[in-house]
Amino acid sequence: MTTTTKRYGLVAACLLLAGLVLMAAFGSANSSASTSYPGSGQSAGGTQPAAGAYGSYGDSGASAAGGGARPGGQLAVRLDDQLGSVMTDGQGFTLYRFDKDTAKPPTSNCSGTCATTWPPVLKDGSTLPGNGIDPSKLGEITRADGTHQLTVGGWPAYRYAQDTAPGDTKGQGVGGTWNALAPDGSKAKAAGADTSATPAPTTPAPAPAPTATAMPQPTQQAGAKVQLSVMVHPQLGPIMVDSAGRTLYHYGKDTAWPMRSNCEGQCLKTWMPAAPVDADKIKGVDPKLVGKMQRPDGTWQLSINCTPAYVYSGDQGYGDALGNGIDGQWSAINPSGKPATGK
């Protein structure tokens, strides 16, 4: 065999070897590219998601916080036309209680899909600006998922998923077991309303005890003869009250000259314009300080010292002055028509 023939043979052997190497490499790459993850739906070369990265369909991660639970924000009290004083979260959404829960001890019996329809209100992140809610009524429970749910009067607090706008009360009476929360943890109801599920008694029930104060009510209030008078508050001293013994307030953003109310819209659900009074039904207040003003809607409002007067929806009983100092703008009124200070 000549040298040339040997050289060609060596080249052929090298080419054959190189071809075998390339085929092996191509086969390995193709095998890797065709690998898929069971149930992942990923195309070749995709990355399998980490376990638990997405959660189950439709929960949008809500299950991580008890079915969509979130903080209540700045808690407040709103006056509802049918239900009276109801608690709301910082966005104005109604808070509810569940009859199948217990207050003593505080226990929630709403979990799973129930907690999706009725998201628990978290205590963490809920604030109380001193707006008519007794801080001693607020507490918390630890839910099964470790979150801390707000309680009011021992009752766990919830929102309702079908309430789509502030002020909605679509959850009231659902299933005969859900009710809007009053500031003391009881079921919200307007004066004289009955939210009990039991039949009405055949004999007259005893009169309920006062809900917010133990102060004796003056005899002048019993016949509603006096429409504007003065009472002595333990902290604020002499303050003006209406015929029902409700404290009267001034709003710091109103103006006396020209006389104008700057409480409008949602403000009026919490701070109701006080009704004008008759000059001969005033006691303990200089009648010269008392007047009235016409609001933009045509209604008339009591004015004290040329400034509009209001009553606060969070005051639950005679002698309450829980609205005093709210937002640094609201103040009870002393007999001189000035902010009450107790001095």
CSV table of C-alpha atoms in Angstrom, one decimal:
chain,number,residue,atom,x,y,z
A,1,MET,CA,0.0,0.0,0.0
A,2,THR,CA,1.4,3.3,-1.0
A,3,THR,CA,1.8,6.3,1.3
A,4,THR,CA,-1.0,8.2,-0.5
A,5,THR,CA,-3.4,5.3,0.0
A,6,LYS,CA,-2.6,5.1,3.7
A,7,ARG,CA,-3.2,8.9,4.0
A,8,TYR,CA,-6.7,8.6,2.4
A,9,GLY,CA,-7.6,5.7,4.7
A,10,LEU,CA,-6.6,7.7,7.8
A,11,VAL,CA,-8.7,10.6,6.7
A,12,ALA,CA,-11.7,8.4,6.2
A,13,ALA,CA,-11.3,6.8,9.6
A,14,CYS,CA,-11.2,10.3,11.2
A,15,LEU,CA,-14.3,11.4,9.4
A,16,LEU,CA,-16.2,8.3,10.4
A,17,LEU,CA,-15.2,8.9,14.1
A,18,ALA,CA,-16.3,12.5,13.9
A,19,GLY,CA,-19.6,11.6,12.5
A,20,LEU,CA,-20.3,9.1,15.2
A,21,VAL,CA,-19.5,11.7,17.9
A,22,LEU,CA,-21.8,14.3,16.3
A,23,MET,CA,-24.6,11.7,16.0
A,24,ALA,CA,-24.3,10.8,19.7
A,25,ALA,CA,-24.3,14.5,20.7
A,26,PHE,CA,-27.4,15.2,18.6
A,27,GLY,CA,-29.2,12.3,20.0
A,28,SER,CA,-28.5,13.4,23.6
A,29,ALA,CA,-29.7,17.0,22.9
A,30,ASN,CA,-32.9,15.7,21.2
A,31,SER,CA,-33.7,13.5,24.1
A,32,SER,CA,-33.2,16.4,26.6
A,33,ALA,CA,-35.4,18.7,24.5
A,34,SER,CA,-38.3,16.3,24.3
A,35,THR,CA,-38.5,15.9,28.1
A,36,SER,CA,-41.7,17.2,29.6
A,37,TYR,CA,-43.0,17.6,33.2
A,38,PRO,CA,-46.0,15.6,34.0
A,39,GLY,CA,-49.1,17.8,34.1
A,40,SER,CA,-47.1,21.0,33.6
A,41,GLY,CA,-48.3,21.7,30.0
A,42,GLN,CA,-44.9,23.3,29.4
A,43,SER,CA,-43.3,23.2,25.9
A,44,ALA,CA,-39.8,21.9,25.3
A,45,GLY,CA,-37.2,23.8,27.1
A,46,GLY,CA,-39.7,25.3,29.6
A,47,THR,CA,-39.2,25.5,33.4
A,48,GLN,CA,-41.4,23.6,35.8
A,49,PRO,CA,-43.0,26.0,38.3
A,50,ALA,CA,-42.0,25.6,41.9
A,51,ALA,CA,-44.5,23.8,44.1
A,52,GLY,CA,-47.2,26.1,45.4
A,53,ALA,CA,-46.2,29.0,43.2
A,54,TYR,CA,-49.6,29.7,41.8
A,55,GLY,CA,-52.2,28.2,44.2
A,56,SER,CA,-55.5,26.6,43.2
A,57,TYR,CA,-57.7,28.0,40.4
A,58,GLY,CA,-59.8,31.0,41.3
A,59,ASP,CA,-58.4,31.7,44.7
A,60,SER,CA,-56.0,34.4,43.5
A,61,GLY,CA,-53.9,33.7,46.6
A,62,ALA,CA,-56.8,34.6,48.9
A,63,SER,CA,-56.5,31.3,50.8
A,64,ALA,CA,-53.2,32.5,52.2
A,65,ALA,CA,-55.1,34.9,54.3
A,66,GLY,CA,-58.3,33.1,55.2
A,67,GLY,CA,-60.3,33.5,52.0
A,68,GLY,CA,-59.5,37.1,51.2
A,69,ALA,CA,-59.2,38.5,54.8
A,70,ARG,CA,-57.6,42.0,55.0
A,71,PRO,CA,-57.2,44.7,57.6
A,72,GLY,CA,-60.1,46.8,58.6
A,73,GLY,CA,-58.2,50.1,58.2
A,74,GLN,CA,-59.7,53.1,60.1
A,75,LEU,CA,-62.8,51.7,61.7
A,76,ALA,CA,-65.9,54.0,61.8
A,77,VAL,CA,-69.6,54.2,62.5
A,78,ARG,CA,-72.2,55.0,59.9
A,79,LEU,CA,-75.8,55.8,60.3
A,80,ASP,CA,-77.9,53.5,58.1
A,81,ASP,CA,-81.5,54.5,57.4
A,82,GLN,CA,-82.9,51.1,58.2
A,83,LEU,CA,-80.3,49.6,60.6
A,84,GLY,CA,-79.2,52.6,62.7
A,85,SER,CA,-75.5,52.7,63.7
A,86,VAL,CA,-73.4,50.2,61.9
A,87,MET,CA,-69.6,49.6,61.9
A,88,THR,CA,-67.6,50.1,58.7
A,89,ASP,CA,-64.0,49.5,57.7
A,90,GLY,CA,-61.7,52.2,56.4
A,91,GLN,CA,-63.3,52.1,52.9
A,92,GLY,CA,-66.8,52.4,54.2
A,93,PHE,CA,-67.9,48.8,53.8
A,94,THR,CA,-70.3,47.3,56.3
A,95,LEU,CA,-69.0,44.8,58.9
A,96,TYR,CA,-71.0,41.8,59.9
A,97,ARG,CA,-71.4,39.2,62.6
A,98,PHE,CA,-72.4,35.5,62.3
A,99,ASP,CA,-75.0,33.9,64.7
A,100,LYS,CA,-73.2,30.5,64.5
A,101,ASP,CA,-70.0,32.1,66.0
A,102,THR,CA,-69.8,32.7,69.8
A,103,ALA,CA,-68.7,35.7,71.8
A,104,LYS,CA,-68.0,33.9,75.1
A,105,PRO,CA,-65.5,32.6,74.3
A,106,PRO,CA,-64.9,34.5,71.0
A,107,THR,CA,-64.9,31.8,68.3
A,108,SER,CA,-65.3,31.8,64.5
A,109,ASN,CA,-67.2,29.0,62.9
A,110,CYS,CA,-66.8,30.4,59.4
A,111,SER,CA,-64.0,28.9,57.4
A,112,GLY,CA,-63.4,27.5,53.9
A,113,THR,CA,-65.9,28.6,51.3
A,114,CYS,CA,-67.7,30.5,54.1
A,115,ALA,CA,-64.6,32.7,54.6
A,116,THR,CA,-64.5,33.4,50.9
A,117,THR,CA,-68.0,34.7,50.9
A,118,TRP,CA,-67.6,36.4,54.3
A,119,PRO,CA,-63.9,37.5,54.4
A,120,PRO,CA,-62.7,37.9,58.0
A,121,VAL,CA,-61.6,41.4,59.1
A,122,LEU,CA,-58.0,41.3,60.4
A,123,LYS,CA,-57.2,43.0,63.7
A,124,ASP,CA,-53.7,43.8,62.4
A,125,GLY,CA,-53.9,47.0,60.4
A,126,SER,CA,-57.3,48.0,61.9
A,127,THR,CA,-57.2,51.4,63.6
A,128,LEU,CA,-59.6,53.3,65.9
A,129,PRO,CA,-59.5,57.1,65.6
A,130,GLY,CA,-61.8,57.6,68.6
A,131,ASN,CA,-65.0,57.9,66.5
A,132,GLY,CA,-67.7,56.5,68.8
A,133,ILE,CA,-66.4,52.9,69.1
A,134,ASP,CA,-65.4,51.9,72.7
A,135,PRO,CA,-61.8,50.5,72.4
A,136,SER,CA,-62.6,48.0,75.2
A,137,LYS,CA,-65.1,46.4,72.9
A,138,LEU,CA,-62.4,45.4,70.4
A,139,GLY,CA,-60.4,42.2,70.6
A,140,GLU,CA,-59.0,39.5,68.4
A,141,ILE,CA,-59.0,35.7,67.9
A,142,THR,CA,-56.4,33.6,66.2
A,143,ARG,CA,-57.8,31.7,63.2
A,144,ALA,CA,-56.8,28.2,62.0
A,145,ASP,CA,-54.5,29.8,59.4
A,146,GLY,CA,-52.7,31.9,62.0
A,147,THR,CA,-54.2,35.2,61.1
A,148,HIS,CA,-55.7,37.5,63.8
A,149,GLN,CA,-59.4,38.3,63.3
A,150,LEU,CA,-61.0,41.4,64.7
A,151,THR,CA,-63.7,40.9,67.3
A,152,VAL,CA,-66.3,43.5,68.5
A,153,GLY,CA,-67.9,42.8,71.8
A,154,GLY,CA,-66.5,39.3,71.4
A,155,TRP,CA,-68.1,38.7,68.0
A,156,PRO,CA,-65.7,38.0,65.1
A,157,ALA,CA,-66.1,40.6,62.3
A,158,TYR,CA,-66.5,40.0,58.6
A,159,ARG,CA,-67.2,41.7,55.3
A,160,TYR,CA,-69.6,40.4,52.7
A,161,ALA,CA,-68.3,39.6,49.2
A,162,GLN,CA,-71.5,40.8,47.5
A,163,ASP,CA,-71.2,44.3,49.0
A,164,THR,CA,-69.7,46.1,46.0
A,165,ALA,CA,-69.8,49.7,47.2
A,166,PRO,CA,-69.4,51.6,50.5
A,167,GLY,CA,-72.6,51.7,52.4
A,168,ASP,CA,-74.0,48.4,50.9
A,169,THR,CA,-75.8,46.2,53.4
A,170,LYS,CA,-76.6,43.2,51.1
A,171,GLY,CA,-75.4,40.8,53.8
A,172,GLN,CA,-78.0,41.9,56.3
A,173,GLY,CA,-80.2,38.9,57.2
A,174,VAL,CA,-78.6,36.4,54.8
A,175,GLY,CA,-79.5,32.9,55.8
A,176,GLY,CA,-81.1,34.3,58.9
A,177,THR,CA,-77.7,34.2,60.6
A,178,TRP,CA,-75.8,37.3,59.3
A,179,ASN,CA,-76.3,40.8,60.7
A,180,ALA,CA,-74.6,44.1,60.4
A,181,LEU,CA,-72.4,44.9,63.5
A,182,ALA,CA,-73.4,47.7,65.9
A,183,PRO,CA,-70.5,49.5,67.6
A,184,ASP,CA,-71.0,47.5,70.8
A,185,GLY,CA,-70.9,44.1,69.0
A,186,SER,CA,-74.7,43.6,69.0
A,187,LYS,CA,-76.8,43.2,65.9
A,188,ALA,CA,-77.4,46.6,64.2
A,189,LYS,CA,-81.0,47.7,64.2
A,190,ALA,CA,-82.9,51.0,64.0
A,191,ALA,CA,-84.7,52.2,67.1
A,192,GLY,CA,-87.7,50.0,67.7
A,193,ALA,CA,-86.6,47.3,65.2
A,194,ASP,CA,-86.4,43.6,66.2
A,195,THR,CA,-83.8,41.4,64.7
A,196,SER,CA,-84.5,38.4,66.8
A,197,ALA,CA,-85.3,35.1,65.0
A,198,THR,CA,-87.5,33.9,67.8
A,199,PRO,CA,-91.3,34.5,67.8
A,200,ALA,CA,-92.6,37.7,69.5
A,201,PRO,CA,-93.5,37.1,73.1
A,202,THR,CA,-97.2,37.1,74.0
A,203,THR,CA,-96.6,39.3,77.1
A,204,PRO,CA,-94.9,42.6,77.0
A,205,ALA,CA,-91.1,42.3,77.4
A,206,PRO,CA,-89.3,44.4,80.0
A,207,ALA,CA,-87.8,47.6,78.7
A,208,PRO,CA,-84.1,47.2,77.7
A,209,ALA,CA,-81.4,48.7,79.8
A,210,PRO,CA,-79.5,51.8,78.5
A,211,THR,CA,-76.9,50.7,76.0
A,212,ALA,CA,-74.2,53.4,76.4
A,213,THR,CA,-74.5,55.3,79.6
A,214,ALA,CA,-75.5,55.0,83.2
A,215,MET,CA,-76.2,58.7,83.6
A,216,PRO,CA,-79.6,59.5,85.0
A,217,GLN,CA,-81.8,61.3,82.4
A,218,PRO,CA,-83.2,64.6,83.7
A,219,THR,CA,-86.9,64.8,84.1
A,220,GLN,CA,-87.1,67.7,81.6
A,221,GLN,CA,-86.3,65.2,78.9
A,222,ALA,CA,-89.1,62.7,79.6
A,223,GLY,CA,-91.9,64.7,78.1
A,224,ALA,CA,-89.7,66.2,75.3
A,225,LYS,CA,-91.0,69.6,76.3
A,226,VAL,CA,-87.5,71.2,76.2
A,227,GLN,CA,-85.8,70.9,72.7
A,228,LEU,CA,-82.5,72.5,73.7
A,229,SER,CA,-80.9,72.4,77.1
A,230,VAL,CA,-77.6,71.9,79.0
A,231,MET,CA,-76.2,68.9,80.8
A,232,VAL,CA,-72.9,68.5,82.8
A,233,HIS,CA,-70.6,66.0,81.2
A,234,PRO,CA,-68.0,64.4,83.5
A,235,GLN,CA,-65.0,65.4,81.3
A,236,LEU,CA,-66.3,68.2,79.2
A,237,GLY,CA,-68.4,70.2,81.7
A,238,PRO,CA,-71.6,71.9,80.6
A,239,ILE,CA,-72.6,71.0,77.1
A,240,MET,CA,-75.7,71.5,74.9
A,241,VAL,CA,-78.0,68.6,74.2
A,242,ASP,CA,-81.2,68.2,72.1
A,243,SER,CA,-84.6,67.0,73.2
A,244,ALA,CA,-83.4,63.3,73.2
A,245,GLY,CA,-80.3,64.2,75.3
A,246,ARG,CA,-77.9,63.8,72.4
A,247,THR,CA,-74.8,66.0,72.4
A,248,LEU,CA,-74.7,68.8,69.9
A,249,TYR,CA,-71.5,69.5,67.9
A,250,HIS,CA,-69.8,72.1,65.8
A,251,TYR,CA,-67.6,71.3,62.8
A,252,GLY,CA,-64.3,73.1,62.5
A,253,LYS,CA,-64.6,73.4,58.7
A,254,ASP,CA,-67.9,75.2,58.8
A,255,THR,CA,-68.1,79.0,58.6
A,256,ALA,CA,-70.1,81.4,60.7
A,257,TRP,CA,-70.0,84.4,58.3
A,258,PRO,CA,-71.5,83.7,55.9
A,259,MET,CA,-73.0,80.7,57.8
A,260,ARG,CA,-72.2,77.6,55.8
A,261,SER,CA,-72.1,73.8,56.3
A,262,ASN,CA,-69.2,72.0,54.8
A,263,CYS,CA,-70.4,68.6,55.9
A,264,GLU,CA,-71.9,66.9,52.8
A,265,GLY,CA,-72.3,63.5,51.2
A,266,GLN,CA,-70.8,60.7,53.3
A,267,CYS,CA,-70.2,63.1,56.2
A,268,LEU,CA,-73.9,63.5,56.7
A,269,LYS,CA,-74.3,59.8,57.3
A,270,THR,CA,-72.2,60.1,60.4
A,271,TRP,CA,-73.0,63.7,61.4
A,272,MET,CA,-76.7,64.5,61.1
A,273,PRO,CA,-77.8,68.1,61.0
A,274,ALA,CA,-79.6,69.0,64.2
A,275,ALA,CA,-83.2,70.0,63.9
A,276,PRO,CA,-84.2,73.7,64.6
A,277,VAL,CA,-85.9,74.4,67.9
A,278,ASP,CA,-88.7,76.6,69.1
A,279,ALA,CA,-87.7,79.7,71.0
A,280,ASP,CA,-89.9,78.9,74.0
A,281,LYS,CA,-88.4,75.4,74.4
A,282,ILE,CA,-84.9,76.4,75.2
A,283,LYS,CA,-83.5,76.0,78.7
A,284,GLY,CA,-80.1,77.1,80.1
A,285,VAL,CA,-79.0,78.6,76.8
A,286,ASP,CA,-79.2,82.3,75.7
A,287,PRO,CA,-81.9,82.3,73.0
A,288,LYS,CA,-79.9,84.9,71.1
A,289,LEU,CA,-77.3,82.2,70.4
A,290,VAL,CA,-79.9,80.0,68.8
A,291,GLY,CA,-80.9,80.2,65.1
A,292,LYS,CA,-81.2,78.1,62.0
A,293,MET,CA,-79.9,77.9,58.5
A,294,GLN,CA,-81.2,76.5,55.2
A,295,ARG,CA,-79.1,73.7,53.7
A,296,PRO,CA,-78.6,73.4,49.9
A,297,ASP,CA,-81.3,70.6,49.8
A,298,GLY,CA,-83.9,73.0,51.2
A,299,THR,CA,-84.0,71.5,54.7
A,300,TRP,CA,-83.4,73.6,57.9
A,301,GLN,CA,-80.6,73.0,60.4
A,302,LEU,CA,-80.1,74.3,63.9
A,303,SER,CA,-77.4,76.8,64.4
A,304,ILE,CA,-75.6,77.8,67.6
A,305,ASN,CA,-73.7,81.0,67.7
A,306,CYS,CA,-74.1,81.4,63.9
A,307,THR,CA,-72.6,78.0,63.3
A,308,PRO,CA,-74.4,74.8,62.1
A,309,ALA,CA,-75.0,72.2,64.8
A,310,TYR,CA,-75.0,68.4,64.4
A,311,VAL,CA,-75.6,65.2,66.3
A,312,TYR,CA,-73.2,62.2,66.1
A,313,SER,CA,-74.4,58.8,65.0
A,314,GLY,CA,-71.9,57.1,67.2
A,315,ASP,CA,-73.5,58.5,70.4
A,316,GLN,CA,-75.6,55.6,71.6
A,317,GLY,CA,-77.3,57.0,74.7
A,318,TYR,CA,-78.1,60.1,76.7
A,319,GLY,CA,-75.0,62.0,77.8
A,320,ASP,CA,-72.6,60.4,75.3
A,321,ALA,CA,-70.1,62.8,73.7
A,322,LEU,CA,-68.0,60.3,71.8
A,323,GLY,CA,-67.7,62.6,68.8
A,324,ASN,CA,-65.8,65.2,70.7
A,325,GLY,CA,-62.3,65.7,69.2
A,326,ILE,CA,-62.7,63.4,66.1
A,327,ASP,CA,-60.2,64.4,63.4
A,328,GLY,CA,-59.5,67.5,65.5
A,329,GLN,CA,-62.5,69.1,63.9
A,330,TRP,CA,-65.5,68.2,65.9
A,331,SER,CA,-66.3,69.6,69.3
A,332,ALA,CA,-69.2,69.5,71.8
A,333,ILE,CA,-70.7,73.0,72.4
A,334,ASN,CA,-70.8,74.7,75.8
A,335,PRO,CA,-73.6,77.1,76.8
A,336,SER,CA,-71.7,80.1,75.4
A,337,GLY,CA,-71.6,78.5,72.0
A,338,LYS,CA,-67.9,77.7,72.2
A,339,PRO,CA,-66.1,74.3,72.1
A,340,ALA,CA,-66.5,72.5,75.4
A,341,THR,CA,-63.2,71.9,77.2
A,342,GLY,CA,-64.1,70.9,80.7
A,343,LYS,CA,-62.3,73.9,82.2
